[in-house]
Amino acid sequence: MTDSKLDIRTGQYSGVLARDTFRLRFMRRFYDPAFQAEKDALERLEAIAWDAYEGGRKAPLTVKAGPGYADPDYDLSVEWKETRDRLARAAQIQRDPHTRSRVLVVIGASRNDGTCPGEVSKTWRLAQIVRQEVEAGGMQADMLDLSLLVSEYQYLIHPCKGCVSTAMPLCHWPCSCYPNHSLGQDNDAMNDIYEQWVAAHGVILVAPTYWYQSPSPMKLMIDRLVCADGGNPDPTSTGGKDVMKAKKIEMDGWPYPKHLSGRAYGLVVHGDVAGIEEQRRALSDWLDWMGLIDAGASSRLDRYIGYYKPYATSHAELDEDKAVQEEVRNVARAVVNCVPRLRAADWTPPDAGLRNPRPK
């Protein structure tokens, strides 16, 4: 491999914002006239924010990495290191055979009754059926409601920046792209979400179909989980975000560690007109790729609820569809049956132990 093939291609970024543009965007956060009583304070805060932006202070609080890292003297983000330590503790508990089994139930719809839609989603209702079955099986159901992204103050999942496509070792596990305080990219929910995935022995995704695809909150989470599939647990090895270091590490041979592999999964995908099979297949393929294990044919469900019926009566259609409710219960039951067998190593996938000739 010649160094010319590792050339770093640049030229897309247009540079820092003009001062007046930055000020305009900062002040839009305080559009409510009630803030004008603190106009002088806002002026001072805007000046501090500009200084942080201009200086690129992504992680204003750091700590030495310490033992166990490639570069113990590297200044790691305090927030990143705290998250990494939390994930390590969660993984240790998850692997302990004496701990109670946990199933993460992901509610993938954008809709809830706390904001514009004014009504709960069918996805949320189906997730309650899943929760009941998981708990009836003696397991802990951890609920992750992604609709809170649209109804809670400053509860965000920032988009993936695509570091993995520059070089896999540049994509850190957990993600080190956020928070970026110099860009105002904070309040990111993914650190807590990573912990929920790590703690789980099984995962069940429940999602409606929006325009043939997963809803945007679900897709944001999926993209940000790329670091769980091959991500680098040691940012000091790449000097933070040193592109050339990351490229050379990958070319020297990268193992692409699958940090969430071995967990059971189930899927409930629903819709009203079209696209449910495509979304279910996409989600199955994604989870398979990450090394999760489906809990059997009954654990992967796609169904129409109120097919070509009015949206206004969709909850009534769900009330009447007892069969789909029972199928959703079966998804949960399949995962509940699978988890203890995986934990006890009583069931091994047929392809276990096969070497992937081209990992990525």
Coordinates of N, CA and C in Angstrom, one line a residue, residues 171-359:
C171 N -13.4 6.2 14.2 CA -14.7 6.1 14.8 C -14.6 5.5 16.2
H172 N -14.7 6.3 17.2 CA -14.4 5.8 18.6 C -15.6 5.2 19.2
W173 N -15.4 4.2 20.1 CA -16.4 3.6 20.9 C -16.2 3.9 22.4
P174 N -17.2 4.6 23.0 CA -18.3 5.3 22.4 C -17.9 6.5 21.6
C175 N -18.9 7.0 20.8 CA -18.7 8.2 19.9 C -18.0 9.3 20.7
S176 N -17.0 9.9 20.1 CA -16.3 11.0 20.7 C -16.6 12.3 19.9
C177 N -17.4 12.3 18.9 CA -17.7 13.5 18.1 C -18.5 14.5 19.0
Y178 N -19.3 13.9 19.9 CA -20.2 14.8 20.8 C -19.9 14.5 22.2
P179 N -20.2 15.4 23.1 CA -20.6 16.8 22.8 C -19.4 17.6 22.2
N180 N -19.7 18.5 21.3 CA -18.8 19.5 20.8 C -19.2 20.9 21.2
H181 N -18.7 21.3 22.3 CA -19.2 22.6 23.0 C -18.9 23.8 22.1
S182 N -17.8 23.8 21.3 CA -17.5 24.9 20.5 C -18.6 25.2 19.4
L183 N -19.3 24.1 19.0 CA -20.3 24.2 18.0 C -21.7 24.2 18.6
G184 N -21.8 24.2 19.9 CA -23.1 24.1 20.5 C -23.8 22.8 20.4
Q185 N -23.0 21.8 20.1 CA -23.6 20.4 19.9 C -23.5 19.6 21.2
D186 N -24.5 19.9 22.1 CA -24.5 19.3 23.4 C -25.8 18.7 23.6
N187 N -26.1 18.2 24.9 CA -27.3 17.5 25.3 C -27.6 16.3 24.4
D188 N -26.5 15.7 24.0 CA -26.7 14.5 23.1 C -27.1 13.3 24.0
A189 N -28.2 12.6 23.5 CA -28.8 11.5 24.3 C -28.0 10.2 24.1
M190 N -27.1 10.1 23.2 CA -26.5 8.8 22.8 C -25.7 8.2 23.9
N191 N -25.0 8.9 24.8 CA -24.2 8.3 25.8 C -25.1 7.4 26.7
D192 N -26.3 7.9 27.0 CA -27.2 7.1 27.8 C -27.8 5.9 27.0
I193 N -28.0 6.1 25.7 CA -28.5 5.1 24.9 C -27.5 4.0 24.7
Y194 N -26.2 4.3 24.5 CA -25.2 3.3 24.5 C -25.2 2.4 25.7
E195 N -25.3 3.1 26.9 CA -25.3 2.3 28.1 C -26.5 1.3 28.1
Q196 N -27.7 1.7 27.6 CA -28.8 0.8 27.6 C -28.6 -0.4 26.7
W197 N -28.0 -0.1 25.6 CA -27.7 -1.2 24.6 C -26.7 -2.2 25.3
V198 N -25.6 -1.6 25.9 CA -24.6 -2.5 26.5 C -25.2 -3.3 27.6
A199 N -26.1 -2.8 28.4 CA -26.6 -3.5 29.6 C -27.6 -4.6 29.2
A200 N -28.1 -4.5 27.9 CA -29.2 -5.4 27.5 C -28.6 -6.8 27.1
H201 N -29.5 -7.8 27.4 CA -29.2 -9.2 26.9 C -30.0 -9.4 25.7
G202 N -31.1 -8.7 25.5 CA -31.9 -8.7 24.3 C -32.4 -7.4 24.0
V203 N -32.8 -7.2 22.7 CA -33.3 -5.9 22.2 C -34.5 -6.2 21.3
I204 N -35.5 -5.4 21.5 CA -36.7 -5.5 20.6 C -37.0 -4.1 20.1
L205 N -37.0 -4.0 18.8 CA -37.3 -2.7 18.2 C -38.7 -2.7 17.7
V206 N -39.5 -1.6 18.0 CA -40.8 -1.4 17.6 C -40.9 -0.1 16.8
A207 N -41.3 -0.2 15.5 CA -41.3 1.0 14.7 C -42.4 1.0 13.7
P208 N -42.9 2.2 13.4 CA -43.8 2.4 12.3 C -43.0 2.6 11.0
T209 N -43.6 2.6 9.9 CA -43.0 2.9 8.6 C -43.3 4.3 8.1
Y210 N -42.3 5.1 8.0 CA -42.5 6.5 7.5 C -41.9 6.5 6.1
W211 N -42.7 6.7 5.1 CA -42.2 6.8 3.7 C -41.1 5.7 3.4
Y212 N -41.5 4.4 3.6 CA -40.7 3.3 3.3 C -39.5 3.1 4.2
Q213 N -39.4 3.9 5.2 CA -38.1 3.9 6.0 C -38.5 4.0 7.5
S214 N -37.4 3.8 8.3 CA -37.5 4.0 9.7 C -37.7 5.5 10.0
P215 N -38.5 5.8 11.1 CA -38.6 7.3 11.4 C -37.2 7.9 11.8
S216 N -37.2 9.2 11.6 CA -35.9 9.9 11.8 C -35.2 9.7 13.1
P217 N -36.0 9.7 14.3 CA -35.3 9.4 15.5 C -34.6 8.0 15.6
M218 N -35.3 7.0 15.0 CA -34.7 5.7 14.9 C -33.5 5.7 14.1
K219 N -33.6 6.3 12.9 CA -32.4 6.3 12.0 C -31.2 7.1 12.6
L220 N -31.5 8.2 13.4 CA -30.4 8.9 14.0 C -29.7 7.9 15.0
M221 N -30.5 7.2 15.8 CA -29.9 6.2 16.7 C -29.1 5.2 16.0
I222 N -29.6 4.6 14.9 CA -29.0 3.6 14.2 C -27.6 4.1 13.6
D223 N -27.6 5.3 13.0 CA -26.4 5.8 12.5 C -25.3 6.0 13.6
R224 N -25.7 6.5 14.7 CA -24.8 6.7 15.8 C -24.3 5.4 16.5
L225 N -25.0 4.3 16.2 CA -24.5 3.0 16.7 C -23.5 2.4 15.8
V226 N -23.0 3.1 14.8 CA -22.0 2.5 13.9 C -20.7 2.3 14.7
C227 N -20.5 3.1 15.7 CA -19.2 2.9 16.5 C -19.3 1.6 17.3
A228 N -20.4 1.0 17.5 CA -20.5 -0.3 18.2 C -20.1 -1.4 17.3
D229 N -20.0 -1.2 16.0 CA -19.6 -2.2 15.0 C -18.3 -1.8 14.4
G230 N -17.2 -2.2 15.1 CA -15.9 -1.9 14.6 C -15.2 -0.7 15.2
G231 N -15.9 0.0 16.1 CA -15.3 1.2 16.7 C -14.1 1.0 17.5
N232 N -13.3 2.1 17.6 CA -12.1 2.1 18.3 C -12.3 2.5 19.8
P233 N -12.0 1.7 20.8 CA -12.2 2.0 22.2 C -11.1 2.9 22.8
D234 N -10.1 3.3 22.0 CA -9.0 4.0 22.5 C -8.7 5.2 21.6
P235 N -9.3 6.4 21.9 CA -9.1 7.6 21.1 C -7.6 8.1 21.1
T236 N -6.9 7.7 22.2 CA -5.5 8.1 22.2 C -4.7 7.5 21.2
S237 N -5.1 6.3 20.7 CA -4.3 5.6 19.6 C -4.3 6.4 18.3
T238 N -5.3 7.2 18.1 CA -5.4 8.1 16.9 C -5.1 9.5 17.2
G239 N -4.6 9.8 18.4 CA -4.3 11.2 18.8 C -5.6 12.0 18.7
G240 N -6.7 11.5 19.2 CA -8.0 12.1 19.0 C -8.5 11.9 17.6
K241 N -8.6 12.9 16.8 CA -9.1 12.8 15.4 C -8.0 13.1 14.4
D242 N -6.8 12.4 14.6 CA -5.7 12.5 13.6 C -6.0 11.6 12.5
V243 N -6.4 12.1 11.3 CA -6.9 11.3 10.2 C -5.8 10.3 9.7
M244 N -4.6 10.8 9.5 CA -3.5 9.9 9.0 C -3.2 8.8 9.9
K245 N -3.1 9.1 11.2 CA -2.9 8.0 12.2 C -4.0 6.9 12.1
A246 N -5.2 7.4 12.0 CA -6.3 6.4 11.9 C -6.2 5.6 10.6
K247 N -5.9 6.2 9.5 CA -5.8 5.5 8.2 C -4.7 4.4 8.3
K248 N -3.5 4.8 8.9 CA -2.4 3.8 9.0 C -2.7 2.7 9.9
I249 N -3.4 3.0 11.0 CA -3.8 1.9 11.9 C -4.8 0.9 11.2
E250 N -5.7 1.4 10.4 CA -6.6 0.5 9.7 C -5.8 -0.3 8.7
M251 N -4.9 0.3 7.9 CA -4.2 -0.5 6.9 C -3.2 -1.5 7.5
D252 N -2.8 -1.2 8.8 CA -1.9 -2.2 9.4 C -2.7 -3.4 9.9
G253 N -4.0 -3.4 9.8 CA -4.8 -4.5 10.2 C -5.7 -4.2 11.4
W254 N -7.0 -3.9 11.1 CA -8.0 -3.5 12.2 C -8.9 -4.7 12.4
P255 N -9.2 -5.0 13.6 CA -10.1 -6.2 13.9 C -11.6 -6.0 13.8
Y256 N -12.0 -4.7 13.7 CA -13.4 -4.4 13.6 C -14.2 -5.0 14.7
P257 N -13.9 -4.7 16.0 CA -14.6 -5.4 17.1 C -16.1 -5.1 17.1
K258 N -16.9 -6.1 17.3 CA -18.4 -5.9 17.4 C -18.8 -5.9 18.9
H259 N -19.0 -4.7 19.4 CA -19.1 -4.4 20.8 C -20.5 -4.8 21.3
L260 N -21.5 -5.1 20.5 CA -22.8 -5.5 20.9 C -23.2 -6.9 20.5
S261 N -22.3 -7.6 20.0 CA -22.6 -9.0 19.4 C -23.1 -9.9 20.5
G262 N -23.9 -10.9 20.0 CA -24.3 -12.0 21.0 C -25.6 -11.7 21.7
R263 N -26.2 -10.5 21.5 CA -27.5 -10.3 22.1 C -28.6 -10.7 21.2
A264 N -29.7 -11.2 21.8 CA -30.9 -11.6 21.1 C -31.6 -10.4 20.6
Y265 N -32.3 -10.5 19.5 CA -33.2 -9.4 19.0 C -34.5 -9.9 18.5
G266 N -35.5 -8.9 18.5 CA -36.8 -9.1 17.9 C -37.2 -7.8 17.3
L267 N -38.1 -7.9 16.3 CA -38.6 -6.7 15.6 C -40.1 -6.7 15.4
V268 N -40.7 -5.5 15.6 CA -42.1 -5.3 15.3 C -42.1 -4.1 14.4
V269 N -42.5 -4.3 13.1 CA -42.6 -3.2 12.2 C -44.0 -3.1 11.7
H270 N -44.6 -1.9 11.7 CA -46.0 -1.8 11.3 C -46.2 -0.6 10.3
G271 N -47.3 -0.6 9.6 CA -47.6 0.5 8.7 C -49.0 0.4 8.3
D272 N -49.4 1.3 7.3 CA -50.8 1.4 7.0 C -51.0 1.2 5.5
V273 N -50.0 1.4 4.6 CA -50.1 1.4 3.2 C -49.0 0.6 2.5
A274 N -47.8 0.9 2.8 CA -46.7 0.2 2.1 C -45.4 0.4 2.8
G275 N -44.4 -0.5 2.5 CA -43.0 -0.3 3.0 C -42.6 -1.1 4.2
I276 N -43.6 -1.9 4.8 CA -43.2 -2.6 6.0 C -42.2 -3.7 5.8
E277 N -42.2 -4.4 4.7 CA -41.3 -5.5 4.5 C -39.9 -5.0 4.3
E278 N -39.8 -3.9 3.5 CA -38.5 -3.3 3.3 C -37.8 -2.8 4.5
Q279 N -38.6 -2.2 5.4 CA -38.0 -1.7 6.7 C -37.6 -2.8 7.6
R280 N -38.5 -3.8 7.7 CA -38.2 -5.0 8.5 C -36.9 -5.7 8.0
R281 N -36.8 -5.8 6.7 CA -35.6 -6.5 6.2 C -34.3 -5.6 6.5
A282 N -34.5 -4.3 6.3 CA -33.3 -3.4 6.6 C -32.9 -3.5 8.0
L283 N -33.8 -3.5 8.9 CA -33.5 -3.6 10.3 C -32.9 -4.9 10.7
S284 N -33.5 -6.0 10.1 CA -32.9 -7.3 10.4 C -31.5 -7.4 9.9
D285 N -31.2 -6.9 8.7 CA -29.9 -6.9 8.1 C -28.9 -6.2 8.9
W286 N -29.4 -5.0 9.4 CA -28.5 -4.2 10.2 C -28.1 -4.9 11.5
L287 N -29.1 -5.5 12.2 CA -28.8 -6.1 13.5 C -28.0 -7.4 13.3
D288 N -28.3 -8.1 12.2 CA -27.4 -9.3 11.9 C -26.0 -8.9 11.7
W289 N -25.8 -7.8 10.9 CA -24.5 -7.3 10.6 C -23.7 -7.0 11.9
M290 N -24.4 -6.4 12.9 CA -23.7 -6.0 14.2 C -23.5 -7.2 15.0
G291 N -23.9 -8.4 14.6 CA -23.7 -9.6 15.4 C -24.7 -10.0 16.4
L292 N -25.9 -9.3 16.4 CA -27.0 -9.7 17.2 C -27.7 -10.9 16.6
I293 N -28.4 -11.7 17.4 CA -29.0 -12.9 17.0 C -30.5 -12.9 17.0
D294 N -31.1 -13.2 15.9 CA -32.6 -13.2 15.9 C -33.1 -14.3 16.7
A295 N -34.2 -14.1 17.3 CA -34.8 -15.1 18.2 C -35.8 -16.1 17.5
G296 N -35.6 -16.2 16.2 CA -36.4 -17.1 15.4 C -37.4 -16.4 14.5
A297 N -38.1 -17.2 13.7 CA -39.0 -16.5 12.7 C -40.1 -15.7 13.3
S298 N -40.6 -16.2 14.5 CA -41.7 -15.4 15.2 C -41.2 -14.1 15.8
S299 N -39.9 -13.9 15.8 CA -39.4 -12.7 16.5 C -39.3 -11.5 15.5
R300 N -39.6 -11.8 14.2 CA -39.4 -10.7 13.2 C -40.8 -10.5 12.5
L301 N -41.5 -9.4 12.9 CA -42.9 -9.2 12.5 C -43.0 -8.0 11.7
D302 N -43.7 -8.0 10.5 CA -44.2 -6.8 9.9 C -45.7 -7.0 9.5
R303 N -46.5 -6.0 9.9 CA -47.9 -6.1 9.7 C -48.5 -4.7 9.4
Y304 N -49.6 -4.7 8.6 CA -50.3 -3.5 8.4 C -51.4 -3.5 9.4
I305 N -51.7 -2.3 10.0 CA -52.8 -2.0 10.9 C -53.7 -1.0 10.3
G306 N -54.9 -1.4 10.0 CA -55.8 -0.4 9.3 C -55.4 -0.2 7.9
Y307 N -55.2 -1.2 7.1 CA -54.7 -1.1 5.8 C -55.6 -0.2 4.9
Y308 N -55.0 0.9 4.4 CA -55.8 1.8 3.6 C -57.0 2.4 4.3
K309 N -57.1 2.3 5.6 CA -58.2 2.9 6.3 C -57.8 4.4 6.7
P310 N -58.7 5.2 7.2 CA -58.3 6.6 7.6 C -57.4 6.6 8.8
Y311 N -56.5 7.5 8.8 CA -55.5 7.7 9.9 C -56.3 8.0 11.2
A312 N -57.4 8.7 11.1 CA -58.1 9.1 12.3 C -58.7 7.9 13.1
T313 N -58.9 6.8 12.4 CA -59.4 5.6 13.1 C -58.4 4.5 13.4
S314 N -57.1 4.9 13.3 CA -56.1 3.8 13.3 C -56.0 3.2 14.7
H315 N -56.2 3.9 15.7 CA -56.2 3.3 17.1 C -57.3 2.3 17.3
A316 N -58.5 2.7 16.7 CA -59.6 1.7 16.8 C -59.3 0.5 16.0
E317 N -58.6 0.6 14.9 CA -58.2 -0.5 14.1 C -57.3 -1.5 14.9
L318 N -56.4 -0.9 15.6 CA -55.5 -1.7 16.5 C -56.3 -2.3 17.6
D319 N -57.2 -1.6 18.2 CA -58.1 -2.3 19.2 C -58.7 -3.6 18.7
E320 N -59.2 -3.5 17.5 CA -59.9 -4.7 16.9 C -59.0 -5.8 16.4
D321 N -57.8 -5.5 16.1 CA -56.9 -6.5 15.5 C -56.2 -7.3 16.6
K322 N -56.9 -8.3 17.2 CA -56.4 -9.1 18.2 C -55.3 -10.0 17.8
A323 N -55.3 -10.4 16.5 CA -54.3 -11.2 16.0 C -52.9 -10.5 16.0
V324 N -52.9 -9.3 15.5 CA -51.6 -8.6 15.5 C -51.1 -8.4 16.9
Q325 N -52.0 -8.1 17.9 CA -51.6 -8.0 19.3 C -50.9 -9.3 19.8
E326 N -51.5 -10.4 19.4 CA -50.9 -11.7 19.8 C -49.6 -12.0 19.1
E327 N -49.5 -11.5 17.9 CA -48.2 -11.7 17.2 C -47.1 -10.9 17.8
V328 N -47.5 -9.7 18.3 CA -46.5 -8.9 19.0 C -46.1 -9.5 20.3
R329 N -47.0 -10.1 21.0 CA -46.7 -10.9 22.2 C -45.7 -12.0 21.8
N330 N -45.9 -12.7 20.7 CA -45.0 -13.8 20.3 C -43.6 -13.3 20.0
V331 N -43.5 -12.1 19.5 CA -42.1 -11.5 19.3 C -41.4 -11.4 20.6
A332 N -42.1 -10.9 21.6 CA -41.5 -10.7 23.0 C -41.2 -12.1 23.6
R333 N -42.2 -13.0 23.4 CA -42.0 -14.4 24.0 C -40.8 -15.1 23.4
A334 N -40.6 -14.9 22.1 CA -39.5 -15.5 21.4 C -38.1 -15.0 21.9
V335 N -38.1 -13.7 22.2 CA -36.8 -13.1 22.7 C -36.6 -13.6 24.2
V336 N -37.7 -13.6 24.9 CA -37.6 -14.1 26.3 C -37.1 -15.5 26.4
N337 N -37.5 -16.4 25.4 CA -37.1 -17.7 25.4 C -35.6 -17.9 24.9
C338 N -35.2 -16.9 24.1 CA -33.9 -17.0 23.5 C -32.8 -16.5 24.5
V339 N -33.1 -15.5 25.2 CA -32.1 -14.8 26.1 C -31.4 -15.8 27.0
P340 N -32.1 -16.6 27.8 CA -31.5 -17.5 28.8 C -30.6 -18.5 28.1
R341 N -31.0 -19.0 26.9 CA -30.2 -20.0 26.2 C -28.9 -19.4 25.7
L342 N -29.0 -18.1 25.2 CA -27.7 -17.5 24.8 C -26.8 -17.2 26.0
R343 N -27.4 -16.8 27.1 CA -26.6 -16.5 28.3 C -25.9 -17.8 28.9
A344 N -26.6 -18.9 28.8 CA -26.1 -20.2 29.3 C -25.3 -20.9 28.3
A345 N -25.1 -20.3 27.1 CA -24.4 -20.9 26.0 C -25.0 -22.3 25.6
D346 N -26.3 -22.3 25.8 CA -27.1 -23.5 25.5 C -27.5 -23.6 24.0
W347 N -27.3 -22.5 23.3 CA -27.7 -22.4 21.9 C -26.6 -21.6 21.2
T348 N -26.1 -22.2 20.1 CA -25.0 -21.5 19.3 C -25.5 -21.4 17.9
P349 N -25.4 -20.2 17.3 CA -25.8 -20.0 15.9 C -25.0 -20.9 15.0
P350 N -25.6 -21.4 14.0 CA -24.9 -22.4 13.1 C -23.6 -21.9 12.5
D351 N -23.5 -20.5 12.3 CA -22.3 -20.0 11.7 C -21.3 -19.5 12.7
A352 N -21.5 -19.9 14.0 CA -20.5 -19.4 15.1 C -19.2 -20.0 14.8
G353 N -18.1 -19.2 15.0 CA -16.8 -19.7 14.8 C -16.2 -19.6 13.4
L354 N -17.1 -19.3 12.4 CA -16.6 -19.1 11.0 C -15.9 -17.8 10.9
R355 N -14.8 -17.8 10.2 CA -14.0 -16.6 10.0 C -14.4 -15.8 8.8
N356 N -14.7 -14.6 9.0 CA -15.1 -13.7 7.9 C -13.8 -13.3 7.1
P357 N -13.8 -13.7 5.8 CA -12.6 -13.4 5.1 C -12.4 -11.9 4.7
R358 N -13.4 -11.1 4.9 CA -13.3 -9.7 4.7 C -14.1 -8.9 5.6
P359 N -13.7 -8.8 6.9 CA -14.4 -8.0 7.9 C -14.5 -6.6 7.6

